[in-house]
Amino acid sequence: MRARTGIFLIWLMTLLLAGWWGMSHISLRTDLSLFLPQGGTTQERLLLDELNKGPATRLLMLGIGGGDAADRAGISQKLLARLRGSVLFKRVENGTPRAFEIDRELLRYRYLIAPGIDPRSFSQENLQTALNTRLQELKSPFPTPFKALSAEDPTGAYQAMLRSRMPHSEINRSEGVWASREGETALLLAETASGGLELDQQQLALAMVRNAFDDLNGDGRHTLIISGPGAFGVQSRDIIRQESQTLSLVASCIVALILLFAYRYPPYLLMAALPLLTGLLTATLLTSLLFDELHGITLAFGVTLLGVTIDYPIHLFSHLRKEHHPGRTMQEIWATLRLSVITTCLGYWVLVMTDFSGLRQLGAFTLTGLVTAAVCSRYLLPRLFSDPFIAPEPKGLRPLGRLLRTRPWPAALIILAAAFCLWSLIRSTGPVWQDDIATLSPLPAELLQQDQALRRQLHATESNQMLVIRAGDPELLLQNCESVGRRVRTAFKAPLLAGIELPSDHLPSQRTQILRQQQLPPTGQLAENLRLALQGLPFREGVFDGFVEAVERNRRLPPMRYETALETSLRPHLERLMQHRPEGWLALIPLHGVSDPDRLSRFVRETLPEAEYLNLRQETSNLVADFRQQILQRVELGAGLMLLLLWFGLGSLRAAIRTLLPIVLAILLTIGLLHISGNSLNLFHLISLMLVLGIGIDYSLFFGRREKQASRHLRTLHALSICAASTTGVFAILAGSSIPVLHAIGQTVAIGVGMSYLATYALSRRPLT
Amino acid sequence: MRFLTSPHLPALLACLSLALFSSPPSAEEDSWTLQQLMHQFRQAGERSNRFTETRQLALLDQPIEQSGTLTFVPPDHLIRELSPPSDSRYEIKGKRLTISHGDGKQQTLLLDNLPHLLAFTASLRSVLAGDLATLQTYFTTRFSGNGTHWLLALIPKQPQLAGQVARIEIAGRHRNIDRYTVFETGGDQIITRLIPVRD
């Protein structure tokens, strides 16, 4: 008795110590990029970068409700000031027009960079039209900030430049700040400094917004909504975390209840948990040492996959007999258990060989955990029993005995059902795979609708499609943008494309500027054109002398370079549209309102060698499909290896096939059932099937054991029934989750394990009586 | 000192207070305030004025003259129509500004998007509506005169407007505006004379 408590305490203390060390030393990574492939081509890398931290992922939309419009506008202004002061945000806007300030440098360059300047702009006719427009402006009953510029810029070039740069002017305003059209919500746009998938950083940004708002909302009359990719990511993570915690607590209780019911011996509960916990801890420590980090997803899935190790002690408990010490019983079942563990490990070993760092982690984690739990069950677990140990008699042996004698599940039924599933899968016209990861969002539909509504109000429609233009330096990039823009705009007018914004619209290339300089009229000619244009107009003589001089100066200016433009108010626009990367310069042009993506894609491929068309959603789906394809290949490889191993372990190919056949049937039944009930399979179903495969092999091997006595056969059936009941119970709970990922895993494993149990039982040979 | 304690003192004080507080007409009108003017404007209903506007602008060698009708419908509807040959019509209702020209072209602007215009429109609309609170949101007011003749000077508070308009002066009699003058920062002046239309 003393030895038992001693070992038990030492084991528990070691676990606690290791757990404490792990908690304080291992930091979990939470960004999802680890589960995306590294990206072979530059296009793939670009895509991944956009998905990870592109401007679209960094957008947060804020809505302030409650109180009256003036209060909301006040809070909006104060919130704006606070957020602008934070390093967590790159840009924050609430629609307050910036004070009208003339950028002297841009004004100086107006005839070289303003939109719409061409040789005809300075003809007598066009000058006259421009002068008449200025005269009309002077007659307007309202003061205009451009009046001061009328004399030096009668053609309105600077005005045109400002107009072209005015974004969001169509967003509704109330009390001077953006507001929903119904006016009940004040709106702000914030761009976070961190990428949308960097969830920890996003969480900081969200907390900053909420704290600032709570400070301003002292009387509690106002409400705040935050929407956008980052907010969704953080919310999803919280929901998943919370729900999986609740569910695993419920699941653990169910396992405990089943164990209590099956053996009526409470110490078994801790004994069953110890190998599992040891496996988990070792896996966590070793994986983080091997990879220098541990991903949250690895941990979450790993824990799920290691749930199977609770079966090891259960096998032992059911097989215990009064006359034998547990150590001896363990020795008897070890050969079968060992083969089962090694075969399962093989399945995860193939994951270690993939290109995805996340999958490699998952493979290593599960492998370590399985081996550790098995070794603990073999060598440590039996030492926890006192010597002699009076094993409690497992409950429910009698009804199971009847089940064993009567065999209500004929093998033919299982094979027929599996054949039917196969037939319906082959005949099915619906898609078997679902690669659109957006369908896996755990967020309630109302949140997504709210997001859509905010986007409509803020005219921030998500753009899944973009044009990528490349070049070696900024000047060449601007030149490329000009030519791409010209051709796209000619070929794709309004209903085909909602219009595009290029960096060259704000800053023409130096080549274009030089071309414009050559086309600007010389002073004498301009003065003459102007004199003729002014005839009959009431302008004072000489007021436009400054204009004539300005055009002449523009003819001699060195063209404005990209670097110079960055020091003007063009900076945010250029930075938004142009990027410098190790592989060169590129412009990312969001495309809105594309009515025929295929046509645009073909057009870009065939006529624009300097540009690429990128459909983010399509490309993401392709990536996921690749990922899935790779796992599938690995699974095939793994299955082949398993067959070899079983052949070797069982000593005959027939026995190996006999062992695998029920599992193949079970998996077929599972996929068939999922498909018939209207589920498209995704990645998570696939990973769950790996777990089913491992569990199935365990069942099949134990059912296939040649037992000397019927009573032992009964005990095997008891062990497997308890294993199947607890696993199915746990995953059925998971299947009840509202979160698509958890639902998919729970559903697959619950059905899969149930099917494996039925199939292996139905196909197992009759006991020798 | 004897004088102060003399029995004549109460009578003297009575005379003094009569002189100060009994109401000769001029005294009452001296105490006329902006509040009272605004109160009068609030009492008035819909009204129309013929207007003549003279723009003296540095850019032009001669002033521009325009004329038309200005109609105010309480509480916040102001219409400015130019006489032929011009056919421009400006209408402000609530926070919407609609500009229409004879060719059928119409443009609606939201004043919330144009804060300097929102401030500017208050200079005339809030006065006609008698809405002192709004007026003082956008302008510092200086009032002088009496019930028959008064002058209200408005200094813009809104920064963007202040960059363009130095001050606005409104001169009137009773509850009629006679002259509305905008002094721009660049020295230009826009003088609008108004004559009430009686139907």
mmCIF file of C-alpha atoms in Angstrom, chain A residues 391-699:
data_model
loop_
_atom_site.group_PDB
_atom_site.id
_atom_site.type_symbol
_atom_site.label_atom_id
_atom_site.label_comp_id
_atom_site.label_asym_id
_atom_site.label_seq_id
_atom_site.Cartn_x
_atom_site.Cartn_y
_atom_site.Cartn_z
ATOM 1 C CA ALA A 391 -9.632 -6.031 -8.835
ATOM 2 C CA PRO A 392 -13.221 -4.829 -8.837
ATOM 3 C CA GLU A 393 -15.387 -6.863 -11.156
ATOM 4 C CA PRO A 394 -16.315 -4.806 -14.275
ATOM 5 C CA LYS A 395 -20.004 -4.062 -14.430
ATOM 6 C CA GLY A 396 -22.265 -4.969 -17.303
ATOM 7 C CA LEU A 397 -20.524 -8.174 -18.282
ATOM 8 C CA ARG A 398 -23.738 -10.152 -18.410
ATOM 9 C CA PRO A 399 -25.645 -8.144 -21.069
ATOM 10 C CA LEU A 400 -22.396 -7.925 -23.077
ATOM 11 C CA GLY A 401 -22.116 -11.702 -22.863
ATOM 12 C CA ARG A 402 -25.535 -12.009 -24.463
ATOM 13 C CA LEU A 403 -24.438 -9.599 -27.162
ATOM 14 C CA LEU A 404 -21.407 -11.789 -27.799
ATOM 15 C CA ARG A 405 -23.482 -14.941 -28.143
ATOM 16 C CA THR A 406 -26.315 -13.636 -30.283
ATOM 17 C CA ARG A 407 -24.407 -11.294 -32.619
ATOM 18 C CA PRO A 408 -27.133 -8.878 -33.642
ATOM 19 C CA TRP A 409 -24.880 -7.154 -36.180
ATOM 20 C CA PRO A 410 -24.211 -9.478 -39.079
ATOM 21 C CA ALA A 411 -21.171 -8.545 -41.078
ATOM 22 C CA ALA A 412 -23.257 -8.548 -44.249
ATOM 23 C CA LEU A 413 -25.291 -5.587 -42.995
ATOM 24 C CA ILE A 414 -22.168 -3.495 -42.393
ATOM 25 C CA ILE A 415 -20.668 -4.382 -45.765
ATOM 26 C CA LEU A 416 -23.943 -3.588 -47.519
ATOM 27 C CA ALA A 417 -24.254 -0.235 -45.788
ATOM 28 C CA ALA A 418 -20.651 0.623 -46.648
ATOM 29 C CA ALA A 419 -21.250 -0.350 -50.255
ATOM 30 C CA PHE A 420 -24.304 1.879 -50.337
ATOM 31 C CA CYS A 421 -22.253 4.782 -48.971
ATOM 32 C CA LEU A 422 -19.564 4.261 -51.569
ATOM 33 C CA TRP A 423 -22.179 4.127 -54.293
ATOM 34 C CA SER A 424 -23.848 7.338 -53.133
ATOM 35 C CA LEU A 425 -20.479 9.099 -52.874
ATOM 36 C CA ILE A 426 -19.597 8.106 -56.419
ATOM 37 C CA ARG A 427 -23.039 9.014 -57.720
ATOM 38 C CA SER A 428 -23.167 12.315 -55.836
ATOM 39 C CA THR A 429 -23.205 15.491 -57.888
ATOM 40 C CA GLY A 430 -22.692 17.890 -54.965
ATOM 41 C CA PRO A 431 -19.173 18.892 -53.992
ATOM 42 C CA VAL A 432 -17.531 16.480 -51.581
ATOM 43 C CA TRP A 433 -14.967 19.019 -50.366
ATOM 44 C CA GLN A 434 -15.515 22.502 -49.039
ATOM 45 C CA ASP A 435 -12.335 24.564 -49.305
ATOM 46 C CA ASP A 436 -13.740 27.998 -48.591
ATOM 47 C CA ILE A 437 -12.452 28.678 -45.086
ATOM 48 C CA ALA A 438 -14.912 31.535 -44.650
ATOM 49 C CA THR A 439 -17.687 28.979 -44.134
ATOM 50 C CA LEU A 440 -15.900 27.855 -40.980
ATOM 51 C CA SER A 441 -16.353 31.163 -39.187
ATOM 52 C CA PRO A 442 -17.654 30.518 -35.670
ATOM 53 C CA LEU A 443 -19.334 33.914 -35.456
ATOM 54 C CA PRO A 444 -23.097 34.327 -35.238
ATOM 55 C CA ALA A 445 -24.778 35.432 -38.457
ATOM 56 C CA GLU A 446 -25.933 38.734 -36.857
ATOM 57 C CA LEU A 447 -22.343 39.832 -36.372
ATOM 58 C CA LEU A 448 -21.550 39.177 -40.010
ATOM 59 C CA GLN A 449 -24.656 41.099 -41.055
ATOM 60 C CA GLN A 450 -23.691 43.986 -38.809
ATOM 61 C CA ASP A 451 -20.285 43.990 -40.483
ATOM 62 C CA GLN A 452 -21.888 44.126 -43.915
ATOM 63 C CA ALA A 453 -24.118 47.008 -42.825
ATOM 64 C CA LEU A 454 -21.162 48.992 -41.465
ATOM 65 C CA ARG A 455 -19.200 48.348 -44.645
ATOM 66 C CA ARG A 456 -22.075 49.661 -46.742
ATOM 67 C CA GLN A 457 -22.323 52.829 -44.645
ATOM 68 C CA LEU A 458 -18.582 53.423 -44.779
ATOM 69 C CA HIS A 459 -18.294 52.432 -48.439
ATOM 70 C CA ALA A 460 -15.631 49.962 -47.316
ATOM 71 C CA THR A 461 -16.807 47.049 -49.387
ATOM 72 C CA GLU A 462 -14.380 44.207 -49.133
ATOM 73 C CA SER A 463 -12.314 43.780 -52.208
ATOM 74 C CA ASN A 464 -11.339 40.194 -52.808
ATOM 75 C CA GLN A 465 -9.766 40.998 -56.114
ATOM 76 C CA MET A 466 -6.725 43.044 -56.893
ATOM 77 C CA LEU A 467 -4.310 43.975 -59.584
ATOM 78 C CA VAL A 468 -0.618 43.615 -58.795
ATOM 79 C CA ILE A 469 1.781 45.708 -60.843
ATOM 80 C CA ARG A 470 5.527 45.166 -60.495
ATOM 81 C CA ALA A 471 8.715 47.028 -61.370
ATOM 82 C CA GLY A 472 12.302 47.400 -60.278
ATOM 83 C CA ASP A 473 12.066 50.975 -59.000
ATOM 84 C CA PRO A 474 9.360 53.524 -58.144
ATOM 85 C CA GLU A 475 9.709 55.444 -61.419
ATOM 86 C CA LEU A 476 9.287 52.300 -63.528
ATOM 87 C CA LEU A 477 6.406 51.223 -61.336
ATOM 88 C CA LEU A 478 4.635 54.543 -61.916
ATOM 89 C CA GLN A 479 5.214 54.156 -65.660
ATOM 90 C CA ASN A 480 3.783 50.638 -65.569
ATOM 91 C CA CYS A 481 0.803 51.846 -63.569
ATOM 92 C CA GLU A 482 0.128 54.533 -66.165
ATOM 93 C CA SER A 483 0.085 52.072 -69.034
ATOM 94 C CA VAL A 484 -1.919 49.435 -67.140
ATOM 95 C CA GLY A 485 -4.395 52.100 -66.017
ATOM 96 C CA ARG A 486 -4.825 53.410 -69.552
ATOM 97 C CA ARG A 487 -5.540 49.979 -71.012
ATOM 98 C CA VAL A 488 -7.758 48.696 -68.179
ATOM 99 C CA ARG A 489 -9.807 51.888 -68.209
ATOM 100 C CA THR A 490 -10.340 51.694 -71.947
ATOM 101 C CA ALA A 491 -11.326 48.034 -71.929
ATOM 102 C CA PHE A 492 -13.352 47.953 -68.693
ATOM 103 C CA LYS A 493 -15.750 50.838 -68.330
ATOM 104 C CA ALA A 494 -18.375 51.395 -65.637
ATOM 105 C CA PRO A 495 -20.640 48.351 -65.546
ATOM 106 C CA LEU A 496 -17.660 45.990 -65.895
ATOM 107 C CA LEU A 497 -15.497 47.625 -63.249
ATOM 108 C CA ALA A 498 -16.325 50.282 -60.659
ATOM 109 C CA GLY A 499 -13.181 52.293 -61.394
ATOM 110 C CA ILE A 500 -9.663 51.922 -60.109
ATOM 111 C CA GLU A 501 -7.240 54.147 -58.237
ATOM 112 C CA LEU A 502 -3.591 54.005 -59.260
ATOM 113 C CA PRO A 503 -0.582 55.636 -57.600
ATOM 114 C CA SER A 504 0.166 57.333 -60.930
ATOM 115 C CA ASP A 505 -3.165 59.169 -60.648
ATOM 116 C CA HIS A 506 -1.630 61.059 -57.728
ATOM 117 C CA LEU A 507 1.939 61.246 -58.961
ATOM 118 C CA PRO A 508 2.550 60.825 -62.696
ATOM 119 C CA SER A 509 5.874 59.216 -63.587
ATOM 120 C CA GLN A 510 8.798 61.523 -64.310
ATOM 121 C CA ARG A 511 8.544 60.445 -67.937
ATOM 122 C CA THR A 512 4.965 61.730 -68.112
ATOM 123 C CA GLN A 513 5.932 64.922 -66.291
ATOM 124 C CA ILE A 514 8.695 65.596 -68.811
ATOM 125 C CA LEU A 515 6.235 64.950 -71.637
ATOM 126 C CA ARG A 516 3.848 67.461 -70.075
ATOM 127 C CA GLN A 517 6.623 70.020 -69.729
ATOM 128 C CA GLN A 518 7.305 69.767 -73.448
ATOM 129 C CA GLN A 519 3.634 70.363 -74.136
ATOM 130 C CA LEU A 520 3.216 73.391 -71.855
ATOM 131 C CA PRO A 521 2.951 76.544 -74.024
ATOM 132 C CA PRO A 522 5.825 79.046 -73.958
ATOM 133 C CA THR A 523 5.104 82.321 -72.182
ATOM 134 C CA GLY A 524 4.417 84.374 -75.302
ATOM 135 C CA GLN A 525 1.883 81.942 -76.671
ATOM 136 C CA LEU A 526 0.158 81.446 -73.318
ATOM 137 C CA ALA A 527 -0.086 85.208 -72.742
ATOM 138 C CA GLU A 528 -1.677 85.610 -76.181
ATOM 139 C CA ASN A 529 -4.148 82.755 -75.618
ATOM 140 C CA LEU A 530 -5.053 84.283 -72.271
ATOM 141 C CA ARG A 531 -5.485 87.758 -73.706
ATOM 142 C CA LEU A 532 -7.928 86.426 -76.298
ATOM 143 C CA ALA A 533 -9.731 84.299 -73.731
ATOM 144 C CA LEU A 534 -10.194 87.279 -71.405
ATOM 145 C CA GLN A 535 -11.974 89.381 -73.999
ATOM 146 C CA GLY A 536 -15.425 90.359 -72.795
ATOM 147 C CA LEU A 537 -14.794 89.059 -69.282
ATOM 148 C CA PRO A 538 -14.773 91.434 -66.306
ATOM 149 C CA PHE A 539 -11.385 90.354 -64.900
ATOM 150 C CA ARG A 540 -8.998 93.112 -63.888
ATOM 151 C CA GLU A 541 -5.994 93.519 -66.119
ATOM 152 C CA GLY A 542 -2.863 91.693 -65.008
ATOM 153 C CA VAL A 543 -4.478 89.556 -62.330
ATOM 154 C CA PHE A 544 -3.386 86.388 -64.106
ATOM 155 C CA ASP A 545 0.264 87.390 -64.569
ATOM 156 C CA GLY A 546 1.127 84.985 -61.745
ATOM 157 C CA PHE A 547 -0.482 82.157 -63.686
ATOM 158 C CA VAL A 548 1.586 82.800 -66.802
ATOM 159 C CA GLU A 549 4.743 82.862 -64.673
ATOM 160 C CA ALA A 550 3.736 79.643 -62.899
ATOM 161 C CA VAL A 551 3.314 77.771 -66.193
ATOM 162 C CA GLU A 552 6.697 79.026 -67.318
ATOM 163 C CA ARG A 553 8.263 77.842 -64.026
ATOM 164 C CA ASN A 554 6.633 74.443 -64.468
ATOM 165 C CA ARG A 555 8.325 74.130 -67.865
ATOM 166 C CA ARG A 556 11.718 74.272 -66.151
ATOM 167 C CA LEU A 557 11.156 72.412 -62.877
ATOM 168 C CA PRO A 558 12.972 69.128 -62.398
ATOM 169 C CA PRO A 559 10.184 66.511 -62.441
ATOM 170 C CA MET A 560 8.891 65.531 -59.007
ATOM 171 C CA ARG A 561 10.443 62.281 -57.860
ATOM 172 C CA TYR A 562 8.775 59.624 -55.752
ATOM 173 C CA GLU A 563 11.088 60.417 -52.845
ATOM 174 C CA THR A 564 10.192 64.116 -52.998
ATOM 175 C CA ALA A 565 6.491 63.328 -53.242
ATOM 176 C CA LEU A 566 6.740 61.382 -49.979
ATOM 177 C CA GLU A 567 7.457 64.686 -48.224
ATOM 178 C CA THR A 568 4.185 66.198 -49.432
ATOM 179 C CA SER A 569 0.576 65.502 -48.575
ATOM 180 C CA LEU A 570 0.647 62.777 -51.256
ATOM 181 C CA ARG A 571 2.479 60.512 -48.832
ATOM 182 C CA PRO A 572 -0.474 58.542 -47.391
ATOM 183 C CA HIS A 573 -1.873 57.930 -50.868
ATOM 184 C CA LEU A 574 1.406 56.697 -52.287
ATOM 185 C CA GLU A 575 2.182 54.541 -49.258
ATOM 186 C CA ARG A 576 -1.234 52.999 -49.454
ATOM 187 C CA LEU A 577 -0.880 52.011 -53.095
ATOM 188 C CA MET A 578 2.852 51.285 -53.481
ATOM 189 C CA GLN A 579 5.097 48.918 -51.552
ATOM 190 C CA HIS A 580 8.767 48.163 -51.499
ATOM 191 C CA ARG A 581 9.598 44.498 -51.042
ATOM 192 C CA PRO A 582 12.779 42.488 -51.238
ATOM 193 C CA GLU A 583 11.821 41.304 -54.715
ATOM 194 C CA GLY A 584 11.110 44.797 -56.021
ATOM 195 C CA TRP A 585 8.465 47.516 -56.074
ATOM 196 C CA LEU A 586 4.831 46.747 -56.470
ATOM 197 C CA ALA A 587 1.492 48.462 -56.592
ATOM 198 C CA LEU A 588 -1.534 46.713 -55.115
ATOM 199 C CA ILE A 589 -4.681 48.019 -56.744
ATOM 200 C CA PRO A 590 -7.969 46.931 -55.144
ATOM 201 C CA LEU A 591 -10.667 46.185 -57.722
ATOM 202 C CA HIS A 592 -14.282 46.931 -56.889
ATOM 203 C CA GLY A 593 -17.425 45.898 -58.688
ATOM 204 C CA VAL A 594 -15.846 43.432 -61.088
ATOM 205 C CA SER A 595 -18.794 41.972 -62.990
ATOM 206 C CA ASP A 596 -16.884 39.338 -64.956
ATOM 207 C CA PRO A 597 -13.758 38.178 -63.069
ATOM 208 C CA ASP A 598 -12.865 35.576 -65.688
ATOM 209 C CA ARG A 599 -12.839 38.121 -68.464
ATOM 210 C CA LEU A 600 -10.692 40.518 -66.434
ATOM 211 C CA SER A 601 -8.340 37.706 -65.503
ATOM 212 C CA ARG A 602 -7.959 36.698 -69.136
ATOM 213 C CA PHE A 603 -7.475 40.310 -70.215
ATOM 214 C CA VAL A 604 -4.712 40.844 -67.667
ATOM 215 C CA ARG A 605 -2.996 37.570 -68.540
ATOM 216 C CA GLU A 606 -3.107 38.172 -72.265
ATOM 217 C CA THR A 607 -2.467 41.885 -72.611
ATOM 218 C CA LEU A 608 -0.765 43.175 -69.462
ATOM 219 C CA PRO A 609 2.558 41.427 -68.904
ATOM 220 C CA GLU A 610 3.523 43.889 -66.150
ATOM 221 C CA ALA A 611 0.426 43.112 -64.085
ATOM 222 C CA GLU A 612 -1.147 40.138 -62.380
ATOM 223 C CA TYR A 613 -4.714 39.568 -61.401
ATOM 224 C CA LEU A 614 -5.233 38.203 -57.911
ATOM 225 C CA ASN A 615 -8.508 36.788 -56.621
ATOM 226 C CA LEU A 616 -7.868 36.422 -52.912
ATOM 227 C CA ARG A 617 -10.827 34.222 -52.177
ATOM 228 C CA GLN A 618 -10.139 31.916 -55.088
ATOM 229 C CA GLU A 619 -6.434 31.702 -54.267
ATOM 230 C CA THR A 620 -7.126 30.972 -50.613
ATOM 231 C CA SER A 621 -9.427 28.144 -51.592
ATOM 232 C CA ASN A 622 -6.705 26.809 -53.878
ATOM 233 C CA LEU A 623 -4.246 26.941 -51.007
ATOM 234 C CA VAL A 624 -6.591 25.044 -48.738
ATOM 235 C CA ALA A 625 -7.233 22.523 -51.489
ATOM 236 C CA ASP A 626 -3.467 22.020 -51.860
ATOM 237 C CA PHE A 627 -3.181 21.579 -48.148
ATOM 238 C CA ARG A 628 -5.972 19.025 -48.150
ATOM 239 C CA GLN A 629 -4.473 17.220 -51.128
ATOM 240 C CA GLN A 630 -1.190 16.912 -49.294
ATOM 241 C CA ILE A 631 -2.836 15.477 -46.200
ATOM 242 C CA LEU A 632 -4.801 13.028 -48.320
ATOM 243 C CA GLN A 633 -1.630 11.812 -50.013
ATOM 244 C CA ARG A 634 0.002 11.417 -46.634
ATOM 245 C CA VAL A 635 -2.968 9.476 -45.357
ATOM 246 C CA GLU A 636 -2.717 7.100 -48.309
ATOM 247 C CA LEU A 637 0.974 6.652 -47.673
ATOM 248 C CA GLY A 638 0.278 6.157 -43.972
ATOM 249 C CA ALA A 639 -2.389 3.543 -44.666
ATOM 250 C CA GLY A 640 0.013 1.607 -46.868
ATOM 251 C CA LEU A 641 2.678 1.692 -44.154
ATOM 252 C CA MET A 642 0.136 0.582 -41.575
ATOM 253 C CA LEU A 643 -0.805 -2.408 -43.669
ATOM 254 C CA LEU A 644 2.877 -3.364 -43.941
ATOM 255 C CA LEU A 645 3.377 -2.966 -40.240
ATOM 256 C CA LEU A 646 0.297 -5.040 -39.400
ATOM 257 C CA TRP A 647 1.427 -7.694 -41.841
ATOM 258 C CA PHE A 648 4.740 -7.806 -40.054
ATOM 259 C CA GLY A 649 3.239 -7.572 -36.574
ATOM 260 C CA LEU A 650 0.476 -10.118 -37.057
ATOM 261 C CA GLY A 651 2.587 -12.473 -39.103
ATOM 262 C CA SER A 652 0.248 -12.790 -42.077
ATOM 263 C CA LEU A 653 -1.111 -10.539 -44.801
ATOM 264 C CA ARG A 654 -4.556 -12.071 -44.352
ATOM 265 C CA ALA A 655 -4.645 -11.105 -40.711
ATOM 266 C CA ALA A 656 -3.464 -7.597 -41.579
ATOM 267 C CA ILE A 657 -6.196 -7.151 -44.200
ATOM 268 C CA ARG A 658 -8.711 -8.654 -41.790
ATOM 269 C CA THR A 659 -7.707 -6.043 -39.232
ATOM 270 C CA LEU A 660 -7.870 -3.089 -41.624
ATOM 271 C CA LEU A 661 -11.024 -4.092 -43.498
ATOM 272 C CA PRO A 662 -13.542 -3.146 -40.776
ATOM 273 C CA ILE A 663 -11.835 0.238 -40.371
ATOM 274 C CA VAL A 664 -11.984 0.936 -44.089
ATOM 275 C CA LEU A 665 -15.672 0.065 -43.954
ATOM 276 C CA ALA A 666 -16.176 2.252 -40.898
ATOM 277 C CA ILE A 667 -14.474 5.243 -42.513
ATOM 278 C CA LEU A 668 -16.475 4.733 -45.672
ATOM 279 C CA LEU A 669 -19.649 4.635 -43.592
ATOM 280 C CA THR A 670 -18.618 7.797 -41.765
ATOM 281 C CA ILE A 671 -17.861 9.767 -44.921
ATOM 282 C CA GLY A 672 -21.044 8.441 -46.484
ATOM 283 C CA LEU A 673 -23.183 9.421 -43.521
ATOM 284 C CA LEU A 674 -21.619 12.895 -43.359
ATOM 285 C CA HIS A 675 -22.149 13.368 -47.060
ATOM 286 C CA ILE A 676 -25.709 12.055 -47.126
ATOM 287 C CA SER A 677 -26.625 14.327 -44.204
ATOM 288 C CA GLY A 678 -25.532 17.279 -46.343
ATOM 289 C CA ASN A 679 -22.055 18.049 -44.998
ATOM 290 C CA SER A 680 -19.273 19.053 -47.357
ATOM 291 C CA LEU A 681 -16.026 17.737 -45.989
ATOM 292 C CA ASN A 682 -13.341 20.184 -44.918
ATOM 293 C CA LEU A 683 -9.875 20.001 -43.445
ATOM 294 C CA PHE A 684 -11.162 19.392 -39.965
ATOM 295 C CA HIS A 685 -13.203 16.395 -41.010
ATOM 296 C CA LEU A 686 -10.046 15.010 -42.551
ATOM 297 C CA ILE A 687 -7.926 15.445 -39.427
ATOM 298 C CA SER A 688 -10.724 13.858 -37.403
ATOM 299 C CA LEU A 689 -10.721 10.845 -39.707
ATOM 300 C CA MET A 690 -7.059 10.338 -38.830
ATOM 301 C CA LEU A 691 -8.099 10.018 -35.210
ATOM 302 C CA VAL A 692 -10.850 7.576 -36.190
ATOM 303 C CA LEU A 693 -8.295 5.525 -38.075
ATOM 304 C CA GLY A 694 -6.072 5.210 -34.999
ATOM 305 C CA ILE A 695 -8.948 4.305 -32.697
ATOM 306 C CA GLY A 696 -10.364 1.858 -35.234
ATOM 307 C CA ILE A 697 -7.075 -0.013 -35.451
ATOM 308 C CA ASP A 698 -7.034 -0.323 -31.687
ATOM 309 C CA TYR A 699 -10.544 -1.802 -31.696
#
